[in-house]
C-alpha positions as semicolon CSV with decimal commas, in nm:
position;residue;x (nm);y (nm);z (nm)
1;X;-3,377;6,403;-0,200
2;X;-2,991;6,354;-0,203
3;X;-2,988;6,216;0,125
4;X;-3,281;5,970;0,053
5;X;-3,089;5,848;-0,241
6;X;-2,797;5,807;-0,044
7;X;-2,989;5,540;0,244
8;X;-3,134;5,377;-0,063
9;X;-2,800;5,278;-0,205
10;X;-2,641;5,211;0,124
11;X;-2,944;4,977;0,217
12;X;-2,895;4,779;-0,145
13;X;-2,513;4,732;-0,031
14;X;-2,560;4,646;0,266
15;X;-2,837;4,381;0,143
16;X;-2,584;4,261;-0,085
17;X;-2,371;4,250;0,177
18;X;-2,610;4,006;0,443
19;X;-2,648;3,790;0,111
20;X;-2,328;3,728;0,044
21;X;-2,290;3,633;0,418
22;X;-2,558;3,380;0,435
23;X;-2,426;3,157;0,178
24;X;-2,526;3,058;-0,138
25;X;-2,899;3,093;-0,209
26;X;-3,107;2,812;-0,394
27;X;-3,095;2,987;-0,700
28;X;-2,727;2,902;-0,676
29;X;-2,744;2,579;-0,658
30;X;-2,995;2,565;-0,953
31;X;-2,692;2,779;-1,179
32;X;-2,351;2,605;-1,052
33;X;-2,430;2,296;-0,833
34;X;-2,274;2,229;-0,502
35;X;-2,046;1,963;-0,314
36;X;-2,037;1,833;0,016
37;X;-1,785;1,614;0,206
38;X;-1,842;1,252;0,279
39;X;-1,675;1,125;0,590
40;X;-1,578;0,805;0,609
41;X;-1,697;0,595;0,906
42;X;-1,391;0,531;1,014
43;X;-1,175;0,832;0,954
44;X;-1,068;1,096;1,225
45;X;-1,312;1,301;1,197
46;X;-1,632;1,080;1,204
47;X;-1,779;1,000;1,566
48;X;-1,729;0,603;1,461
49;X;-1,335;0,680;1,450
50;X;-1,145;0,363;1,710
51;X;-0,791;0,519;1,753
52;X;-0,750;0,137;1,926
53;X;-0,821;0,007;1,602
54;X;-0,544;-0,133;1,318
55;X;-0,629;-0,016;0,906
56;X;-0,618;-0,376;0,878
57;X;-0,939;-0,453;1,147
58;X;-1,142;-0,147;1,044
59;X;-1,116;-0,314;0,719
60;X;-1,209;-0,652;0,867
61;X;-1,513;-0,511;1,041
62;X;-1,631;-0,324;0,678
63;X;-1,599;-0,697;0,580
64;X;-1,870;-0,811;0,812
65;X;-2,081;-0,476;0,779
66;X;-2,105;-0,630;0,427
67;X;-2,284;-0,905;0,525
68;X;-2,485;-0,792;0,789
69;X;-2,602;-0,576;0,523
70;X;-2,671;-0,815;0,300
71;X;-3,043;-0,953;0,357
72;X;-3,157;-0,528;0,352
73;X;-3,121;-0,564;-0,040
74;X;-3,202;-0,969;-0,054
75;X;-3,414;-1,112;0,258
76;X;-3,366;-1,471;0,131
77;X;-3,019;-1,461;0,058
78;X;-2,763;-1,621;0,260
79;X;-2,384;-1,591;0,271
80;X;-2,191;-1,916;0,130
81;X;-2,033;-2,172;0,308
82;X;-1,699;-2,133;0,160
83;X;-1,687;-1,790;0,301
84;X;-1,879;-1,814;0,636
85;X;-1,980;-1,500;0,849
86;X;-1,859;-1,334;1,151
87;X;-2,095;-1,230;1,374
88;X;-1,952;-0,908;1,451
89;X;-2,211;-0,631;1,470
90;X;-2,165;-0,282;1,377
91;X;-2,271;-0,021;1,158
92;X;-2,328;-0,060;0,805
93;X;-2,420;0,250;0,717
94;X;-1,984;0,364;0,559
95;X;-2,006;0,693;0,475
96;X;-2,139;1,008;0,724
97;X;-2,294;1,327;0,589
98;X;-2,302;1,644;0,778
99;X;-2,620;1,839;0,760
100;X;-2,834;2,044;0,933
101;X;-3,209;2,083;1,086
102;X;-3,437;2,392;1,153
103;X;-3,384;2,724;1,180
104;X;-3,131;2,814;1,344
105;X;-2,957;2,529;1,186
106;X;-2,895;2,265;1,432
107;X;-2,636;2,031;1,278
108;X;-2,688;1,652;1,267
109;X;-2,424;1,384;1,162
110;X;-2,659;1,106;0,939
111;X;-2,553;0,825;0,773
112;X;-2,543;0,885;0,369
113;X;-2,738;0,577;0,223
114;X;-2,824;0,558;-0,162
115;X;-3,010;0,217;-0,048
116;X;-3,225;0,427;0,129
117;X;-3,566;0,755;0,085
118;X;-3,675;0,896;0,378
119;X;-3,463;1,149;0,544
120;X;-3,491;1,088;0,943
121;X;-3,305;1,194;1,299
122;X;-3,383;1,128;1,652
123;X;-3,605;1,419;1,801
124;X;-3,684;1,541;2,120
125;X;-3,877;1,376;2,316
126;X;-3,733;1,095;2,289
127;X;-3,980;0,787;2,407
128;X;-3,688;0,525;2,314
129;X;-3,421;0,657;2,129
130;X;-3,053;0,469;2,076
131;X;-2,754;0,679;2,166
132;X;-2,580;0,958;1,956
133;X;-2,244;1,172;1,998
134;X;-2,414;1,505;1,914
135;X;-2,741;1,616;2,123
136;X;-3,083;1,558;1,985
137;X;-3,233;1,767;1,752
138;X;-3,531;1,941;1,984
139;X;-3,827;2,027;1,730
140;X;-3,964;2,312;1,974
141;X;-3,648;2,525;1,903
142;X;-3,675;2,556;1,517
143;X;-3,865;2,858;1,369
144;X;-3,948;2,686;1,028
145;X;-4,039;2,297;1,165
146;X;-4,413;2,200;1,092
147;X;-4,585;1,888;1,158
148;X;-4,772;1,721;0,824
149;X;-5,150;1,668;0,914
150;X;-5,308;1,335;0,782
151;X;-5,546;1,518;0,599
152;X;-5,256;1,665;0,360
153;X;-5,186;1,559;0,043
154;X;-4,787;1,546;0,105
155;X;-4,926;1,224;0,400
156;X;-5,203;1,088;0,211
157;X;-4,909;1,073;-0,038
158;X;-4,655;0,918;0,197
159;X;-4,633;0,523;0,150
160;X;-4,516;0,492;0,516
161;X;-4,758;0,668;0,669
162;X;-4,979;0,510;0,954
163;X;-5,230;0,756;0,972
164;X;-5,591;0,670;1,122
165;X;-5,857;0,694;0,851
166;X;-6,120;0,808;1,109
167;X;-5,928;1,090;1,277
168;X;-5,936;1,453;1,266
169;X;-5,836;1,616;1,038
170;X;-5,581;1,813;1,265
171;X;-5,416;1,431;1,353
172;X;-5,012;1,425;1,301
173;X;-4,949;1,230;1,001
174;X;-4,672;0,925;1,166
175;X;-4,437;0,733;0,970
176;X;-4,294;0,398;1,065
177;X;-4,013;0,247;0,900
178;X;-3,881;-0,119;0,940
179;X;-3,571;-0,215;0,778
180;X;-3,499;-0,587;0,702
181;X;-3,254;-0,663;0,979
182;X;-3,491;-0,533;1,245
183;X;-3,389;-0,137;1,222
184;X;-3,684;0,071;1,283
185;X;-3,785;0,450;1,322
186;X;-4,085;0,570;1,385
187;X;-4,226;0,926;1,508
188;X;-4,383;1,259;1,303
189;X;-4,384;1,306;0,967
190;X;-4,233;1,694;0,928
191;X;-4,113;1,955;0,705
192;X;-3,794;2,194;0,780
193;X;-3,552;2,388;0,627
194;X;-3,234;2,123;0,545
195;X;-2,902;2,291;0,497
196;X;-2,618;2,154;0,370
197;X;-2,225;2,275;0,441
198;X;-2,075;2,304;0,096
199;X;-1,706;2,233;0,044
200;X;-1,671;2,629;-0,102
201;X;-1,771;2,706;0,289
202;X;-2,078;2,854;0,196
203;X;-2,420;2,673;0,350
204;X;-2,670;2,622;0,138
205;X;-3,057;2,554;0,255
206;X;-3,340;2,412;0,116
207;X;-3,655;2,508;0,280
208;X;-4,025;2,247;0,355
209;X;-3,811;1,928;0,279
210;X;-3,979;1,632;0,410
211;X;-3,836;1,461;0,674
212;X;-3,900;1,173;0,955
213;X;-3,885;1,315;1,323
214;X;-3,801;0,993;1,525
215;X;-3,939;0,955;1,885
216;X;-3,879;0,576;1,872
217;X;-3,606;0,412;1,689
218;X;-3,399;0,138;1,697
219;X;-3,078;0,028;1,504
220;X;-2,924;-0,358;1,517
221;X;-2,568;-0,188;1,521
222;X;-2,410;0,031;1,733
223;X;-2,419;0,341;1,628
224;X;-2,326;0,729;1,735
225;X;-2,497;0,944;1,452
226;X;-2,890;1,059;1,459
227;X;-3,010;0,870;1,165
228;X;-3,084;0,852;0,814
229;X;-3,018;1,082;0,466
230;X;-3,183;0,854;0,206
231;X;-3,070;0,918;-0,143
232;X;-3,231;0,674;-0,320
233;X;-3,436;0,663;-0,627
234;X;-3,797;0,652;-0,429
235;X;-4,036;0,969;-0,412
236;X;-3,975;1,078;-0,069
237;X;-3,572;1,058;-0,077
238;X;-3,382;1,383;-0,038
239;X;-3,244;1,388;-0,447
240;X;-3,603;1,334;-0,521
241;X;-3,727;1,635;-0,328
242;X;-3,495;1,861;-0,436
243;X;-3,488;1,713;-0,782
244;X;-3,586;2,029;-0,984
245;X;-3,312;2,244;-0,868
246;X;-2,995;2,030;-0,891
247;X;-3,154;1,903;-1,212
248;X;-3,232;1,538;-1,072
249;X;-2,837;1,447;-1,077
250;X;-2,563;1,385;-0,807
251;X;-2,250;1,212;-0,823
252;X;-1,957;1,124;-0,551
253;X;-1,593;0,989;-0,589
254;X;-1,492;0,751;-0,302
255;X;-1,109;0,812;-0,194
256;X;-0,901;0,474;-0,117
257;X;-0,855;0,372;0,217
258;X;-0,506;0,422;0,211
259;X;-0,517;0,780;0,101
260;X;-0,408;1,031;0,309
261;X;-0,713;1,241;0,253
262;X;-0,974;1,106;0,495
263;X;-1,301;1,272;0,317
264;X;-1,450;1,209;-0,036
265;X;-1,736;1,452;-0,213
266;X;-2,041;1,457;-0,321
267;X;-2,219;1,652;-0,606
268;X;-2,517;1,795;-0,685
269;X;-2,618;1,948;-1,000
270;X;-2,406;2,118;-1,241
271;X;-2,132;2,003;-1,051
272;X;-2,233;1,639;-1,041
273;X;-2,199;1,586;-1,447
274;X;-1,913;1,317;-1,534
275;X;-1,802;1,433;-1,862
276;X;-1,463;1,376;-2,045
277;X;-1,241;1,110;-2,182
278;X;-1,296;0,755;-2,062
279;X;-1,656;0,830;-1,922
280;X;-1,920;0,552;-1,969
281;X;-2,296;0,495;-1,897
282;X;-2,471;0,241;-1,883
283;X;-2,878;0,239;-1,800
284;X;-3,036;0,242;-1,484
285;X;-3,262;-0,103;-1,442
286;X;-3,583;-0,150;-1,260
287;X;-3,601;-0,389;-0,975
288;X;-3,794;-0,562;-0,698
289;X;-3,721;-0,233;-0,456
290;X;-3,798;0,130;-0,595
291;X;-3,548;0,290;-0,338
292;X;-3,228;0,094;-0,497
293;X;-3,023;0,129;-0,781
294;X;-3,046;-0,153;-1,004
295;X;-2,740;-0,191;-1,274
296;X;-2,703;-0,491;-1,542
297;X;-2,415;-0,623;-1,459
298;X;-2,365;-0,884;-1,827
299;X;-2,006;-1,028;-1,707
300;X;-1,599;-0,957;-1,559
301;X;-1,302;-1,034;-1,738
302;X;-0,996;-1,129;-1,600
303;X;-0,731;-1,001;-1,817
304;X;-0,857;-1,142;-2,215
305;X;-1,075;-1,408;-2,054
306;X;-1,436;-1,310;-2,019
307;X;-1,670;-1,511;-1,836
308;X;-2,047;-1,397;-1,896
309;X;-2,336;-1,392;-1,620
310;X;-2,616;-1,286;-1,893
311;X;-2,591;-1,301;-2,291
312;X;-2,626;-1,033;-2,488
313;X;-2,954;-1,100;-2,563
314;X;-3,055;-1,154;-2,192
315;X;-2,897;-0,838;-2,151
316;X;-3,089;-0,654;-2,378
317;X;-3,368;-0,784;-2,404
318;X;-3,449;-0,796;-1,975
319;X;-3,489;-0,419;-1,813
320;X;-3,484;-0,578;-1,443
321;X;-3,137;-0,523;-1,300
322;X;-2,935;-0,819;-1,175
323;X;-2,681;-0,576;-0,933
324;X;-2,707;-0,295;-0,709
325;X;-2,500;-0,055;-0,651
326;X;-2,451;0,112;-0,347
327;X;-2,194;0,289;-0,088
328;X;-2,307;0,128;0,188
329;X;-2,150;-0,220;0,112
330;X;-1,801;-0,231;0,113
331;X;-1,730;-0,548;-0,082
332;X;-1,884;-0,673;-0,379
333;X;-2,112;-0,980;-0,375
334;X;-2,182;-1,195;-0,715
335;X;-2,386;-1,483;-0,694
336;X;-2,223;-1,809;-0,578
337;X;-2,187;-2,005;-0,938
338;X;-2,052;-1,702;-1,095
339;X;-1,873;-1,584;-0,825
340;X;-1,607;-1,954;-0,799
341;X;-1,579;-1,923;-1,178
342;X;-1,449;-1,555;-1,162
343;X;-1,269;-1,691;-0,857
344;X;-1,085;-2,026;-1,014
345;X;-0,963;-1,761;-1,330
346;X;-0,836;-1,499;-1,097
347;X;-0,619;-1,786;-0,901
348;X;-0,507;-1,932;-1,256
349;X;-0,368;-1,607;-1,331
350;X;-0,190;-1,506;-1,052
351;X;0,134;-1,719;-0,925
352;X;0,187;-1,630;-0,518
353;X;0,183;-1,834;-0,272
354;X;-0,224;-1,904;-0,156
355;X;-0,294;-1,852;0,227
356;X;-0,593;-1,869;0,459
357;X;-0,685;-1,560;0,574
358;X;-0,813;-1,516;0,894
359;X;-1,130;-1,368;0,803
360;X;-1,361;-1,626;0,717
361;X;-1,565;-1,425;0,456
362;X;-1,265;-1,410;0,232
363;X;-1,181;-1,704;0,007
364;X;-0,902;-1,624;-0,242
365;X;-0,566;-1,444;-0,029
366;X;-0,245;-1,431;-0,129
367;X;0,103;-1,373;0,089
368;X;0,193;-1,008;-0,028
369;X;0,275;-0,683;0,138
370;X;0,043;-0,380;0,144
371;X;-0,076;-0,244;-0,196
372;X;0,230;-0,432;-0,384
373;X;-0,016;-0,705;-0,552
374;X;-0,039;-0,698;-0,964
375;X;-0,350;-0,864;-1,008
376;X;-0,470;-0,929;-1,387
377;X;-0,732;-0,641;-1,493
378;X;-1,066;-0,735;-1,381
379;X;-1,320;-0,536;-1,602
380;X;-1,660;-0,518;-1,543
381;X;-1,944;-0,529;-1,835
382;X;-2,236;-0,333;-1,816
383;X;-2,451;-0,240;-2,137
384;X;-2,286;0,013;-2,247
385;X;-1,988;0,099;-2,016
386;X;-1,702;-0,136;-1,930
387;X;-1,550;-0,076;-1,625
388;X;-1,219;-0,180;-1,595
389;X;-1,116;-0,174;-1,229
390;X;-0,751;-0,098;-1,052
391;X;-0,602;-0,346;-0,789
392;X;-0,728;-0,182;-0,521
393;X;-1,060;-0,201;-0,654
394;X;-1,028;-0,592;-0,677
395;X;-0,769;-0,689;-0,349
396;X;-0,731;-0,551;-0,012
397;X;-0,449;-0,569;0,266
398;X;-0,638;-0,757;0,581
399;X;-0,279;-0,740;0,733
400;X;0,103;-0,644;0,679
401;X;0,193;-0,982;0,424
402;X;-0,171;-1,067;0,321
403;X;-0,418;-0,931;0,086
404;X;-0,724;-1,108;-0,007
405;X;-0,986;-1,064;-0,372
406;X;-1,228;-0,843;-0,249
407;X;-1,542;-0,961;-0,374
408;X;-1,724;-1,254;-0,230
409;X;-2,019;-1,556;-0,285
410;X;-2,379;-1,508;-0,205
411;X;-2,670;-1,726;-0,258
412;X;-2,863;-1,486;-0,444
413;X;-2,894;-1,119;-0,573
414;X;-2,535;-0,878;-0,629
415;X;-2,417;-0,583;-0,500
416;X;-2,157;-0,371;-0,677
417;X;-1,964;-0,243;-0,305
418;X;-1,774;0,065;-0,252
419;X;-1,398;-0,060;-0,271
420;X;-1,506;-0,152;-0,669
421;X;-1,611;0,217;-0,676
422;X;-1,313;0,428;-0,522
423;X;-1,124;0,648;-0,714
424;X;-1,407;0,623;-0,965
425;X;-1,622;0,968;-1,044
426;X;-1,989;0,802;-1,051
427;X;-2,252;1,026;-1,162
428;X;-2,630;0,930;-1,161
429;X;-2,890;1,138;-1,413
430;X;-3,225;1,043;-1,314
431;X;-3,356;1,215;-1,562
432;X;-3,169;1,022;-1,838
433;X;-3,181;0,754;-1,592
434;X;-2,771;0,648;-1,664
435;X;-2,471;0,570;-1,435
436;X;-2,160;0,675;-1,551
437;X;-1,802;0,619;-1,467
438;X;-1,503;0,799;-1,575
439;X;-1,138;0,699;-1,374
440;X;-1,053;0,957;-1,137
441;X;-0,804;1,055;-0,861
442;X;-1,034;1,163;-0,538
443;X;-0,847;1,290;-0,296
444;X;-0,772;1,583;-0,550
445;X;-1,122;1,638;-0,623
């Protein structure tokens, strides 16, 4: 009896032990929350990385990205005149998640899109597939991949599905995806275990999420990573799968291009809240697009002066968004009319010498060296939160004695961009369905 009680414990420690091993368990990341790193596209460690390339023209290509970008969130829109377009093409996608696929875990480099639902990566066979640094994730070798049948709810579901009414029920339920500047994926619709490297160095793994298996893609800009991890507000995107566990919240803090530190985090769950002195929310808005983040953006100051896009009233009173916010854009777009008023007060207000720059899509540059600009405070009103921005929120270096306002003219819709967002903590609570913001310094996070 002794020695039966003695296996029984050492089997318990030793299970303790293999759990411990394996990383942290879901129940884990229902308790604490997790992080991850985001790699920027054109750090060191991201496939993207041009060692050819200057700080100054990786930030001149994010400039174009911006506007090739543009007419996924408005179709119609159009750039202005004053600030004409390069036609540079590259990816738009600025931020890289690792992740991986199947069991064993076969790991994937994806572009992290809040713009964006459907998780999807190139898959074996390919019938046309674009090319990638890493290999392609091969289907066949993954214990816990299964196809989705048309007759399944989780298809029947599925808005992009392209199933045949008339088939069996046995049929693979397909997806096909077409983005507005041409993009497309289409292949299987699957489930498989999804794990995620957490910045404690523990994995952690969600099993059956719902993903697209590609066979046949195509992307407008060049591109090295396998595909897509949509976190956007639509039924099929990764936060909304895993919703229940990280308690439908995430947040991320974008480090400055000039920082040392190369990757920024992102949070899920408990460790996702933005709490704390200076944090402000203001209220997720509705919109033509259910995968996008809609804000209310009411009006900027420049230093006291405050020049309104919407009245209070308007404001209130209207639950459609007018901005959206997103990672994937670096700089921030306003509408053309607004956009040359907040323009002509920023100029009044600042006394250096005015230059061209020679990026077309930039209107208002100054002669100044590298990060040395004192810009007035540009604040930006939301119901709710003001968000009063730093200079390197508001002006970038495009090269050793010129920096340039970083937001720019379209013909229609917004987008709040990702250089208005660094070294801000921005947490979204779908549940409460808020943004907030609370200042923060990244690269220590």
């Amino acid at each position: 009896m002794a020695s039966y009680h003695s296996l029984l414990l050492l089997f318990l420690q030793l299970t303790m032990l293999i759990i411990c091993l394996c990383g942290i368990s879901l129940a884990g990341a229902l308790n604490n929350g997790f992080s991850v790193e985001l790699i920027h596209r054109d750090s060191e460690e991201s496939p993207f990385y041009n060692p050819t390339e200057t700080p100054f023209q990786q930030m001149t290509n994010s400039f174009d990205r911006s506007f090739n970008s543009l007419n996924r969130f408005y179709p119609q829109a159009k750039v202005s005149p004053k600030a004409a377009q390069s036609e540079v093409i590259s990816v738009q996608g600025e931020y890289l998640v690792k992740y991986s696929i199947g069991t064993p875990p076969f790991q994937i480099i994806g572009q992290f899109d809040t713009a964006s639902d459907l998780i999807w990566s190139q898959c074996k066979p390919c019938e046309f597939c674009f090319k990638q640094t890493n290999p392609i994730f091969d289907s066949s070798k993954s214990r816990t991949y299964k196809t989705v049948h048309c007759s399944s709810r989780l298809c029947q579901s599925f808005d992009l599905n392209v199933c045949d009414s008339n088939a069996g029920s046995k049929q693979h339920c397909e997806y096909d995806i077409l983005y507005a500047d041409g993009s497309y994926s289409n292949g299987n619709l699957a489930v498989d275990t999804l794990t995620l490297g957490s910045t404690t160095g523990r994995p952690i793994s969600f099993p059956k999420i719902t993903f697209g298996c590609g066979f046949n893609n195509s992307l407008t800009f060049v591109t090295k990573g396998s595909g897509i991890v949509g976190l956007g507000r639509g039924k099929s995107s990764f936060i909304s799968q895993i919703g229940h566990s990280i308690d439908f919240k995430f947040s991320y803090c974008l480090v400055p291009f000039f920082e040392s530190k190369s990757t920024s985090t992102l949070n899920f769950g408990g460790n996702a809240v933005v709490f704390g002195s200076g944090t402000v929310s203001t209220p997720l808005a509705s919109g033509d697009s259910p995968s996008f983040y809609y804000l209310t953006l009411m009006g900027m100051s420049v230093g006291p002066r405050r020049l309104d896009l919407l009245t209070v009233s308007t404001a209130t009173g209207n639950k459609k968004g007018n901005i959206i916010i997103t990672t994937g854009t670096t700089l921030t777009l306003l509408p053309e009319k607004f956009y040359f008023k907040l323009e002509a007060e920023v100029a009044a207000q600042i006394k250096l010498k005015r230059v061209q720059s020679a990026d077309p899509s930039l209107n208002l540059c100054y002669m100044s060296p590298p990060n040395t600009i004192k810009p007035p405070i540009i604040t930006a009103h939301f119901p709710g939160a003001n968000v009063r921005l730093d200079s390197f929120n508001t002006f970038v270096s495009v090269s050793e004695d010129v920096v340039c306002f970083a937001f720019a003219p379209v013909s229609d819709g917004a987008i709040f961009g990702s250089l208005a967002q660094m070294n801000f903590l921005i947490g979204y609570d779908l549940l409460k369905n808020t943004v907030s913001f609370r200042r923060a310094a990244c690269s220590k996070m």
